[in-house]
Structure formats: structure tokens, C-alpha cells
XYZ file of C-alpha atoms in Angstrom:
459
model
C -51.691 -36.601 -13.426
C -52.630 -37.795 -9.780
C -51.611 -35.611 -7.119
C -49.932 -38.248 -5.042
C -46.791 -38.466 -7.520
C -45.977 -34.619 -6.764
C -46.772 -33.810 -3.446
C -44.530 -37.117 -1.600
C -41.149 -35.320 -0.867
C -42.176 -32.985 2.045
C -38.706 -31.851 3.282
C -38.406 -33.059 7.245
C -36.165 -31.254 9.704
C -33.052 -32.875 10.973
C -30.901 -32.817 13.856
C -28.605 -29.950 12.699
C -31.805 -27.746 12.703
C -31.636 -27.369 8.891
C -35.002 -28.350 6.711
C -33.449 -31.027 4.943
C -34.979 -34.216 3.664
C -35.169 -37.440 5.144
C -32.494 -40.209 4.446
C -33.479 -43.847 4.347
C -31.125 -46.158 6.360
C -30.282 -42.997 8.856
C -29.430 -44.443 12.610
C -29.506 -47.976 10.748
C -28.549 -50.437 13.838
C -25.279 -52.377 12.735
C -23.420 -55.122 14.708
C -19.771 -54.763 15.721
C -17.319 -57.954 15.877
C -17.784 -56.739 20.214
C -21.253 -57.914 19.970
C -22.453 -54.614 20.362
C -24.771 -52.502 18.145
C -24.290 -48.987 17.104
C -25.712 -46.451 14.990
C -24.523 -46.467 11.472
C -22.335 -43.756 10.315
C -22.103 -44.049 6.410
C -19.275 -41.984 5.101
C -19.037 -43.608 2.075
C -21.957 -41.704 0.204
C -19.298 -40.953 -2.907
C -19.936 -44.884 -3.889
C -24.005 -44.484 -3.670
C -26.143 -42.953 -1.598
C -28.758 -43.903 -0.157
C -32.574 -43.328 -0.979
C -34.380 -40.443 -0.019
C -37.477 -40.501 1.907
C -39.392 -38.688 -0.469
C -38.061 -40.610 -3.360
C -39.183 -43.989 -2.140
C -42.478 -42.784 -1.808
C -42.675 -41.210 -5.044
C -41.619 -44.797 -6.678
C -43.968 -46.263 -4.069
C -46.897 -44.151 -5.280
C -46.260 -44.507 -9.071
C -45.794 -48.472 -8.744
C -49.731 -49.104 -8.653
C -49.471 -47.712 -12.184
C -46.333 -48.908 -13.618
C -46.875 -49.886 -17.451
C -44.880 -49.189 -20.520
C -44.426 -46.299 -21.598
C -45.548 -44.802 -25.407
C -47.711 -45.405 -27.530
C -50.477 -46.978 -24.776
C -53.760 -45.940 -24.896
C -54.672 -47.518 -21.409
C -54.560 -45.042 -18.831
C -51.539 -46.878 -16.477
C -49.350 -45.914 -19.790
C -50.534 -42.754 -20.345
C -49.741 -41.889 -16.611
C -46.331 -43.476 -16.678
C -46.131 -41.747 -19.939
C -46.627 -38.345 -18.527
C -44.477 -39.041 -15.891
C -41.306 -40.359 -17.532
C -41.796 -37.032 -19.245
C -42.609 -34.849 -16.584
C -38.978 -36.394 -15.040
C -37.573 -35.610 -18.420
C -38.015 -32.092 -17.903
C -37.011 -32.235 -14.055
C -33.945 -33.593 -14.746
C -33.477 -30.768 -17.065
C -33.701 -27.792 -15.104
C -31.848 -29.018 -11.870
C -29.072 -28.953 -14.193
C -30.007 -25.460 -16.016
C -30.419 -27.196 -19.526
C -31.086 -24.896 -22.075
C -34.280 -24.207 -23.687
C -33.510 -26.768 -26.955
C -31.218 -29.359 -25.088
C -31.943 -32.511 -24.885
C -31.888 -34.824 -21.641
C -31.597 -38.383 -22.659
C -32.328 -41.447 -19.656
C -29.254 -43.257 -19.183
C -28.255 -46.255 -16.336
C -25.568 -44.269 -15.130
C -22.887 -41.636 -15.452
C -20.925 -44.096 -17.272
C -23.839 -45.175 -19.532
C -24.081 -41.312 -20.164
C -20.501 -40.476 -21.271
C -20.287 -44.072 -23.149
C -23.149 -42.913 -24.947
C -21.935 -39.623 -25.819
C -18.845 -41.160 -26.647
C -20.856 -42.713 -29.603
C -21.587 -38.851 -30.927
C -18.219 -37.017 -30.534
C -17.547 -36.227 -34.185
C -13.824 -35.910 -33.321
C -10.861 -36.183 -31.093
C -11.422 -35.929 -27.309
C -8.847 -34.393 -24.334
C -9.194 -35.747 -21.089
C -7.489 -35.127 -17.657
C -5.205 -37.915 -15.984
C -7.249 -36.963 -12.771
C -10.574 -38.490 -14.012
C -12.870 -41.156 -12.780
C -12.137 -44.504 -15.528
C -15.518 -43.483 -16.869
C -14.649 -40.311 -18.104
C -11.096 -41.752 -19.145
C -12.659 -44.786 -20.805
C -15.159 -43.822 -22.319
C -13.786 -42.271 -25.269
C -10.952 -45.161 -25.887
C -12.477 -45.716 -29.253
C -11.479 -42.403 -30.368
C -7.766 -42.366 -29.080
C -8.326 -39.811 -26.802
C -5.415 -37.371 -25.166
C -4.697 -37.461 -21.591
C -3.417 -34.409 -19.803
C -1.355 -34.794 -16.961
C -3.055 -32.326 -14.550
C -0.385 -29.591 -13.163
C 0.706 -28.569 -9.684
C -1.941 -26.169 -9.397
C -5.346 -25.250 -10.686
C -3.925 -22.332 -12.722
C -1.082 -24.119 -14.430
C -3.546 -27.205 -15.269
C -5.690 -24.508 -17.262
C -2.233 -23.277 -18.963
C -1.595 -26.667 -19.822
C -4.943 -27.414 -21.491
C -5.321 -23.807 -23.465
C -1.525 -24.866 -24.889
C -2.425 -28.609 -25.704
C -5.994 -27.106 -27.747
C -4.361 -24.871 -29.220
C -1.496 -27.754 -30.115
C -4.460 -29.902 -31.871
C -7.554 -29.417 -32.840
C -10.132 -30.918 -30.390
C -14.093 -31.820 -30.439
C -14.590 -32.168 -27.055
C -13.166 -31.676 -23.676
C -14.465 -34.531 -20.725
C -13.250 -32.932 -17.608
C -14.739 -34.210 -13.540
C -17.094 -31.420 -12.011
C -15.610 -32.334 -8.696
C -12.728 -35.108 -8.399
C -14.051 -38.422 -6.629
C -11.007 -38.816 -4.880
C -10.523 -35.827 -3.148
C -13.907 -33.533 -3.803
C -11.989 -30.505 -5.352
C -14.151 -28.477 -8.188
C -12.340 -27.154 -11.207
C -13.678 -23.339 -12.530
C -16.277 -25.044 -15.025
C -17.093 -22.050 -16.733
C -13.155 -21.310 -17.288
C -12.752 -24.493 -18.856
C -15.693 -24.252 -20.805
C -14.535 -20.374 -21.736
C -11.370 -21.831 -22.985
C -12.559 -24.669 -24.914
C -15.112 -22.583 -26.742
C -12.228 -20.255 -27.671
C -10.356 -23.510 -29.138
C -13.383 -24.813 -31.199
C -13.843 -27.430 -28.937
C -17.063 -28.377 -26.643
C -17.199 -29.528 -23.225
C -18.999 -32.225 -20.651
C -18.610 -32.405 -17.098
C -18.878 -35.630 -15.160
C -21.447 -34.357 -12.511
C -21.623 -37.382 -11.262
C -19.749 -36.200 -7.495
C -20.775 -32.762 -7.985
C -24.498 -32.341 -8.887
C -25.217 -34.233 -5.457
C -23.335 -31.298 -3.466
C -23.383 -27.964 -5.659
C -25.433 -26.651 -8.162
C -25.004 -27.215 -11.676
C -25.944 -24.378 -14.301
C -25.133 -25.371 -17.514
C -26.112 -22.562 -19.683
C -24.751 -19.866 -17.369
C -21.196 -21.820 -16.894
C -21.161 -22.601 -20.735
C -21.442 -26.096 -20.361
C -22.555 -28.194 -23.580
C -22.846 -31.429 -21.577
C -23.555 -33.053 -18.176
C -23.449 -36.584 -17.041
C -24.939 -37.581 -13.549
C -26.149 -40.638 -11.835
C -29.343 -41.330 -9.623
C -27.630 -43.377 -7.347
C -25.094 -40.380 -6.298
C -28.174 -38.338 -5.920
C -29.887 -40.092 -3.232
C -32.077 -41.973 -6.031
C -30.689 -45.720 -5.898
C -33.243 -47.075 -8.891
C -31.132 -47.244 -11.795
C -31.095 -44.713 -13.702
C -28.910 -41.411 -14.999
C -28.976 -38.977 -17.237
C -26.865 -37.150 -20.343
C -28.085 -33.686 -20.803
C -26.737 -31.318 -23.689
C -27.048 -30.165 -27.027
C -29.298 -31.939 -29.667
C -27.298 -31.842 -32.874
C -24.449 -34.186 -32.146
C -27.234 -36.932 -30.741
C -29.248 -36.249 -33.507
C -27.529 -37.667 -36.235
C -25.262 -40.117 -34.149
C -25.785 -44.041 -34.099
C -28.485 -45.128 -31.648
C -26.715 -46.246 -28.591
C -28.832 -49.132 -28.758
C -30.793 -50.838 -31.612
C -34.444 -51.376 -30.980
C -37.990 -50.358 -29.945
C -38.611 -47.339 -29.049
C -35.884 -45.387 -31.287
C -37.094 -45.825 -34.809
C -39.606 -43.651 -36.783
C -40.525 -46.479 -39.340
C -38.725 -49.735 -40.203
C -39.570 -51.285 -43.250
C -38.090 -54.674 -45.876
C -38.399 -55.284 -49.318
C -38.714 -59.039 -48.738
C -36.944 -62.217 -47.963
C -32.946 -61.371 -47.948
C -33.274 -57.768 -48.008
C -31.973 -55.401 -45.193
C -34.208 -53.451 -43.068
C -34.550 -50.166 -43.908
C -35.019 -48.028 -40.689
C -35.589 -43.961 -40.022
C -34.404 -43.499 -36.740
C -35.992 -40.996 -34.061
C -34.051 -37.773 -32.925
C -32.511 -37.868 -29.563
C -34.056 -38.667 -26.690
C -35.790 -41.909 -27.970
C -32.740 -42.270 -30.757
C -30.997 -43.324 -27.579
C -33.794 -45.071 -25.241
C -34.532 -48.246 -27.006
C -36.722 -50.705 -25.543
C -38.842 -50.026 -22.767
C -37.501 -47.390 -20.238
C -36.919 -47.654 -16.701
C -39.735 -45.052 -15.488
C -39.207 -45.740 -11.959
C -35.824 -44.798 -12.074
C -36.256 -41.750 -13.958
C -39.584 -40.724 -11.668
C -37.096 -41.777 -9.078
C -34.093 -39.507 -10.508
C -36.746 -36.274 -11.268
C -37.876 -36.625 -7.324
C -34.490 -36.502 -5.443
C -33.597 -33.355 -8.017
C -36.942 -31.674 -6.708
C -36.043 -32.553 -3.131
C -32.515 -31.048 -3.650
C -33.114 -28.194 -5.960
C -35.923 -26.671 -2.647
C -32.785 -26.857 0.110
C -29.676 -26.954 -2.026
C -28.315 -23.666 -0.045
C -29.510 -25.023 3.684
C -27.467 -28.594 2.279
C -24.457 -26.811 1.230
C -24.074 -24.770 4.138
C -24.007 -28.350 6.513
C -21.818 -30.078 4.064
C -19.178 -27.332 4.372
C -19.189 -27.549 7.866
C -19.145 -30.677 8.409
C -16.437 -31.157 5.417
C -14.078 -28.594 7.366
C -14.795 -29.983 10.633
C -13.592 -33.909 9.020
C -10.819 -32.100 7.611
C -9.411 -30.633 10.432
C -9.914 -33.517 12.244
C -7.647 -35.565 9.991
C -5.030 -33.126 9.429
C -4.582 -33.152 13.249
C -4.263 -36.697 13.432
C -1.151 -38.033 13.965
C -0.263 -40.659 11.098
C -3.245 -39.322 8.655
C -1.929 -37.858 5.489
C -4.706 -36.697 3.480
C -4.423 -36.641 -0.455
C -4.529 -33.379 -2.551
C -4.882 -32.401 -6.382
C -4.257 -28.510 -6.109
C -4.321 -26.877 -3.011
C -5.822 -23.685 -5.252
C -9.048 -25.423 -6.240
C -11.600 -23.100 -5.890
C -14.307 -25.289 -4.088
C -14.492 -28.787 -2.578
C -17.477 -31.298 -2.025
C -17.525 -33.443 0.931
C -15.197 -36.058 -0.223
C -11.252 -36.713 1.660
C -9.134 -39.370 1.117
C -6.294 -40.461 3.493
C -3.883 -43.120 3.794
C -2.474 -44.207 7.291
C 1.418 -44.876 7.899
C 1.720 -48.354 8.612
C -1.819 -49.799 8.113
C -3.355 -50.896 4.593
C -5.912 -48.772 3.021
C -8.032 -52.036 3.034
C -7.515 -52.929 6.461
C -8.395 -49.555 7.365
C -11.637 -50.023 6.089
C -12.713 -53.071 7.569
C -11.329 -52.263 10.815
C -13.398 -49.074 10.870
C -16.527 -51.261 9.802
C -16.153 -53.871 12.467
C -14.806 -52.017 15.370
C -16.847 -49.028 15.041
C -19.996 -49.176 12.582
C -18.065 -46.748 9.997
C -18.327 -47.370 5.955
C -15.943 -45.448 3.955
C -14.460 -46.785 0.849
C -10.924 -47.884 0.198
C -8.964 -49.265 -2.849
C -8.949 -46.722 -5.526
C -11.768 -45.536 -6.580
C -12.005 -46.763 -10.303
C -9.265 -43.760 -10.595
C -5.634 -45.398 -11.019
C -3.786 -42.770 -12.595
C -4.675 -40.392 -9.978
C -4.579 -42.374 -6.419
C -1.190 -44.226 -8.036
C 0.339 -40.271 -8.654
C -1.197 -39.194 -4.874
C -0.031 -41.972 -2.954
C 3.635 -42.888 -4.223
C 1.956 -46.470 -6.119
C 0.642 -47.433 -2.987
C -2.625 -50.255 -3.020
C -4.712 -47.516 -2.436
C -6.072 -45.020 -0.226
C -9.489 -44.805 2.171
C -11.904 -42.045 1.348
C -14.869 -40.518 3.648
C -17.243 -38.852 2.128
C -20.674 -36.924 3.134
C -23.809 -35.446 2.498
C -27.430 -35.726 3.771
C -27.774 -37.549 7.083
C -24.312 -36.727 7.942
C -23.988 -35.523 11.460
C -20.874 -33.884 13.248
C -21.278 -37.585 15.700
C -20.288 -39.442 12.264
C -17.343 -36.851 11.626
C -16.317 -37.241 15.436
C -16.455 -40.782 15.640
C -14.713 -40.922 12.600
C -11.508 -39.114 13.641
C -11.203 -40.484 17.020
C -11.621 -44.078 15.471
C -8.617 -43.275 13.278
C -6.605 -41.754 16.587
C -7.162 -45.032 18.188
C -5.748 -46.880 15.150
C -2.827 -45.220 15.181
C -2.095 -45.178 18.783
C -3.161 -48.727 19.565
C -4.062 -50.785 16.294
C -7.411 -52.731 16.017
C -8.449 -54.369 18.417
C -9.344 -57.232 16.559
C -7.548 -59.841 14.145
C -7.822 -59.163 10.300
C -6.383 -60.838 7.043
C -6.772 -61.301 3.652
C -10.052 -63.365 2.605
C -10.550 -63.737 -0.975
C -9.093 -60.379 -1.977
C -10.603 -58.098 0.847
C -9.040 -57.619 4.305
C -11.834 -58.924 6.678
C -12.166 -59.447 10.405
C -10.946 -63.249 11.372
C -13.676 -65.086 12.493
C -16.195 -62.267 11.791
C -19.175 -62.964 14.813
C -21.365 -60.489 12.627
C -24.523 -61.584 10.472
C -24.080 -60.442 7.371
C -27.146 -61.527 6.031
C -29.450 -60.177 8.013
C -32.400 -59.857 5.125
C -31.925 -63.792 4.813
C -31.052 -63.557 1.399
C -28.568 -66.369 0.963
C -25.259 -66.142 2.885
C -22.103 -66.565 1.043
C -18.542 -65.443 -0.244
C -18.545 -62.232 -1.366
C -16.878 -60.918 -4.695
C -13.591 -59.380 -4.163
C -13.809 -57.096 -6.519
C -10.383 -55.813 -7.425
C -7.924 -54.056 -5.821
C -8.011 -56.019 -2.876
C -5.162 -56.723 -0.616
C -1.792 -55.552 -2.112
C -3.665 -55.139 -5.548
């Protein structure tokens, strides 16, 4: 294997003093509707973050010898080969996969629990509090919702009654909540699960980006998780766990790739197939390697400063959240004030001014992205803010610097003393600045209407 597709994530040192590595995009120049440029402060890292340094060059120096993967006997496949694999096992132990789990390549987090939704040999309990993928997911089994309780502690009451009320194949529970970034006790859940007969996955999709995730000390039998929440925007995620339910579950997909031997009798006749075990059972047709080579480099890059990282999130988290629970105006959203840990994530509404509008006046007046609506998590955001269209939510990690936090918080002080500046309304579903003076397609890519989306003004 060539050298160069190991030895391209050098961590760099930032600002803060802490060896951390490089973000793509950091001190990106954006316009404001003033005419004036200023350094972009993206505090909406929750939605996708951006690439990694290290990880662009590691796609960049695999790309000469991208070919499929499998089965080649030329040496571009081989390589690729040996590196989808290599990533395989990567993946693997920055999640503390045990020794005989399996770690299947997925788009996404919600590829990953869809997937594994395909598997679950039984009936599934959810939270209310989840992310719609990990609500979703398991719709074809009629799963159970649990309203989550006041506090942490009475939530784990609640679900050791409703196991014990019905038996229960797995519990899908968030690692850490992507509205407000507060971490359940994994390894309590997974204790009392176990005890019920039942198995467990975590949505790591929020949490493997900020904390570490062990699964075989905690318990866990299953982990979702998403490049693009890792710093590893190529398309790709992963569902890690045990082998036996994947083993004998349909293929997730039908094709190349995930069969043994195929084989017909004639004209008329079905195929008969012998599927592969899990991974490949799962990985039909041919795999995105760059993503996965992408996916294997940011966990390398995290796994060699996760402590250094954590330490800087948590200041800078407290620092955001003291900031906003001084400001007049700002109430920011809780689950259970008796979580035991919190990621970088905080979500706020503002008396008086839409979520939406929020959001775009922070964009256009002061080069701020957060994210508002709510968060592909209904249930939750409609029980936190009273039914409300939504909420806004900041959100860190690396390349965050206490000047984004700042210039956050006074932003939101000058909303609520003085309004925006400018004039906003509704355009096409998304509050927007009137007469917006700003380029917005500045790679020349073909200017247009953007999609809506949903949720958009009073949605």
C-alpha cells in the first residue's frame, strides 16, 4: 500500500493553541447584504461539517488510483481494494467494535439504521426525542415510542417499565440529541436492555463527532454514524455491530457484489442465489471507496486529538451557553437538565422574531450559519417550543473559535434590542433578505431559486 494514503493527515496547530487538525472553508470570506466581507463563522456544523484538511488529501492521493473494488487483478483495484478494507477496519476501532463485529459501508446514518431496520427480528422501542431517522426507520415494524420524562432518571424508569411491559428486540435510542446536544448514560441503557432481552443501537451520528464512542465497554450492540458529521463530506457512513442478525437478513440491496453464486435452470425459471455474509450481503454494486477512505481518515485524525478537541468544545460550548442564557429575549431549549454530558449543540428561539428569520438575518447581517426549522425532529422541537415553527440551533466543533461564539451572542443582543437592520420576507418558503445584493453563486454554477425545503415560514 503506498505511503502517501497514510501519512496525509498531519494534525496542524490552531489558534486556541491546541494540535488540532485543519478545517477546510476556515476564515472563508462571505459577503454581507452591507457590501462588506467578513470571516465566516459556521455554527451550523450539526447539519454537516465541513472537510478536513487531511481528509481531502487522503481522497486527493487515492484518486490517481480509483478503480473498482474486488475481484480486480490490476493493481489500481487491488490498491483501492486494500484500502476500502483498511477503512473497514478504521471505522471499526474509532468506535471500539468488537473483535467479530461487523462494520458494513452505508450513505449515511439514515442508510445505516434503515438498513438495520431490515434485520431486527422483532419489535423495536424508540424515544419521542429522536432524530426522524431513528424514529422512521423502523415504521415497518410498528415500533413503540416513549415519551421521554422530565428528567434523565425518570426517562430510564420509564423504559425499564415499558421492556419489561413487552417483550422487545431492540432499543434505537440518540447518542447525543441533535437538538439540544445532551448525551444519555449509553451503557445504562444498554445495561437495562440487556437485562430485558432486548439489544441496543445508538444513533452516533451527533455524538461520535464530539465524544468517544466505545461500544464494547458501554455494551453497545450497534452504532450508526455519518461521514459528513465527521468532517468527511464524501458520502458515505457506516453501521457497525454484531454479525448474526446481518447475516441471515435480506440484502439491503439486490446485486453485485453481495452474492456467493447465482445460478438458473433455464428459460422461466427463478434465479437461484447464495448470498454473502454481512458486509458485502449489504454493499451491492460497486462501493463508494472514496467515501469510505474518506470516512477511515477523519476517524484517524480524530481518534490522535479527541481529548485536546473535547477540552475546546466544552469551553467554547459553556462560553455560547452562557452567552445566551444572559441574553435578554433568548430562551434556550432543554430535554433534562440532569443529562450527564452535552456536545456542542444549543437551540434557542427569540421572543418576537421567527426562528427562520433569525437565521437569515444572522447570515446576511453578520456572516453567521446556524440552522433553523426543526431539525428533521418534530415531536421533540413541537414539545420544546409550545408548537412553535421551529427553533434556531448553533452548533460547534473544529474551527470553532471563541470570535464565532462572541459574535454570535452579541449579533443576537442586537436583534433583540434593535431588529435587523435590513428588510426580510418570505421567498418561496424561506425567510430571505429583500433584494439580497449578495452573489450567491459565486462558483458560477448556475444561479437560481433555491428549494425551500420544508418547514419554511410558518410551516
Amino acid at each position: 500500500m503506498p505511503t502517501l494514503l497514510a501519512d496525509a493527515c498531519a494534525p496542524t496547530t490552531t489558534t486556541t493553541g491546541a494540535a488540532l487538525p485543519a478545517v477546510l472553508g476556515a476564515g472563508l470570506p462571505v459577503p454581507l447584504v452591507d457590501g462588506t466581507t467578513v470571516p465566516h463563522a459556521n455554527l451550523d456544523l450539526a447539519a454537516s461539517a465541513p472537510a478536513l484538511a487531511c481528509v481531502a488529501d487522503r481522497v486527493n492521493a487515492l484518486l490517481p488510483y480509483h478503480a473498482s473494488v474486488h475481484r480486480g487483478a490490476g493493481f489500481a483495484s487491488q490498491v483501492c481494494t486494500a484500502a476500502l478494507e483498511a477503512a473497514r477496519r478504521t471505522v471499526g476501532r474509532f468506535v471500539g467494535a468488537r473483535a467479530d463485529d461487523v462494520v458494513v459501508f452505508t450513505r449515511n446514518t439514515t442508510d445505516a439504521l434503515n438498513l438495520l431496520g431490515g434485520a431486527v427480528p422483532g419489535p423495536v422501542l424508540c424515544l419521542d426525542v429522536e432524530h426522524h431517522a431513528n424514529l422512521l426507520a423502523w415504521r415497518g415494524g410498528s415500533p413503540r415510542i416513549l415519551r421521554a420524562a422530565a428528567t434523565v432518571d425518570a426517562t430510564l424508569a420509564d423504559l425499564r417499565d415499558a421492556l419489561a411491559d413487552t417483550p422487545t428486540a431492540l432499543v434505537a435510542v440518540t447518542g447525543a440529541s441533535n437538538v439540544t446536544g445532551e448525551v444519555l448514560p449509553l451503557a445504562e441503557i444498554a445495561r437495562i436492555a440487556h437485562e430485558a432481552g432486548a439489544r441496543v443501537v445508538v444513533d452516533a451520528a451527533q455524538l461520535a463527532p464530539h465524544r468517544r464512542v466505545d461500544i464494547e465497554s458501554a455494551g453497545i450492540d450497534y452504532v450508526a454514524l455519518s461521514g459528513h458529521k465527521l468532517y468527511a463530506p464524501f458520502g458515505s457512513g457506516a453501521l457497525v455491530g454484531r454479525r448474526d442478525w446481518l447475516d441471515v437478513a435480506t440484502p439491503y440491496l439486490a446485486g453485485g457484489g453481495a452474492v456467493q453464486r447465482v445460478t438458473t435452470a433455464g428459460t422461466g425459471t427463478a434465479a437461484e442465489v447464495s448470498w454473502a455474509p454481512a458486509p458485502h450481503r449489504h454493499e451491492a454494486g460497486t462501493p463508494n471507496v472514496p467515501g469510505a477512505v474518506a470516512l477511515a481518515a477523519a476517524c484517524d485524525a480524530l481518534d490522535a486529538v479527541f481529548d485536546d478537541a473535547v477540552a475546546q468544545e466544552r469551553a467554547l460550548s459553556d462560553r455560547l451557553a452562557a452567552g445566551i442564557e444572559d441574553c435578554p429575549g433568548v430562551r434556550p431549549l432543554r430535554i433534562w437538565h440532569d443529562a450527564p454530558d452535552r456536545v456542542g449543540v444549543h437551540t434557542f428561539v427569540v421572543d418576537g422574531h421567527p426562528a427562520g428569520l433569525v437565521a437569515a438575518y444572522l447570515s446576511a447581517e453578520h456572516g453567521i450559519s446556524v440552522r433553523d426549522g426543526k431539525f428533521c425532529a418534530h415531536p421533540l422541537v413541537d414539545r420544546l417550543t409550545g408548537w412553535a415553527e421551529g427553533a434556531v440551533r448553533a452548533s460547534l466543533g473544529l474551527g470553532t473559535t471563541e470570535s464565532d461564539v462572541d459574535r454570535l451572542v452579541a449579533a443576537l443582543r442586537e436583534l433583540v434590542a434593535n431588529g435587523p437592520r435590513w428588510t426580510y420576507a418570505c421567498v418561496d418558503g424561506r425567510w430571505a433578505p429583500v433584494e439580497d445584493p449578495r452573489d450567491l453563486d459565486p462558483l458560477g454554477l448556475g444561479a437560481g431559486t433555491t428549494d425551500a425545503g420544508h418547514g419554511g415560514c410558518g410551516r
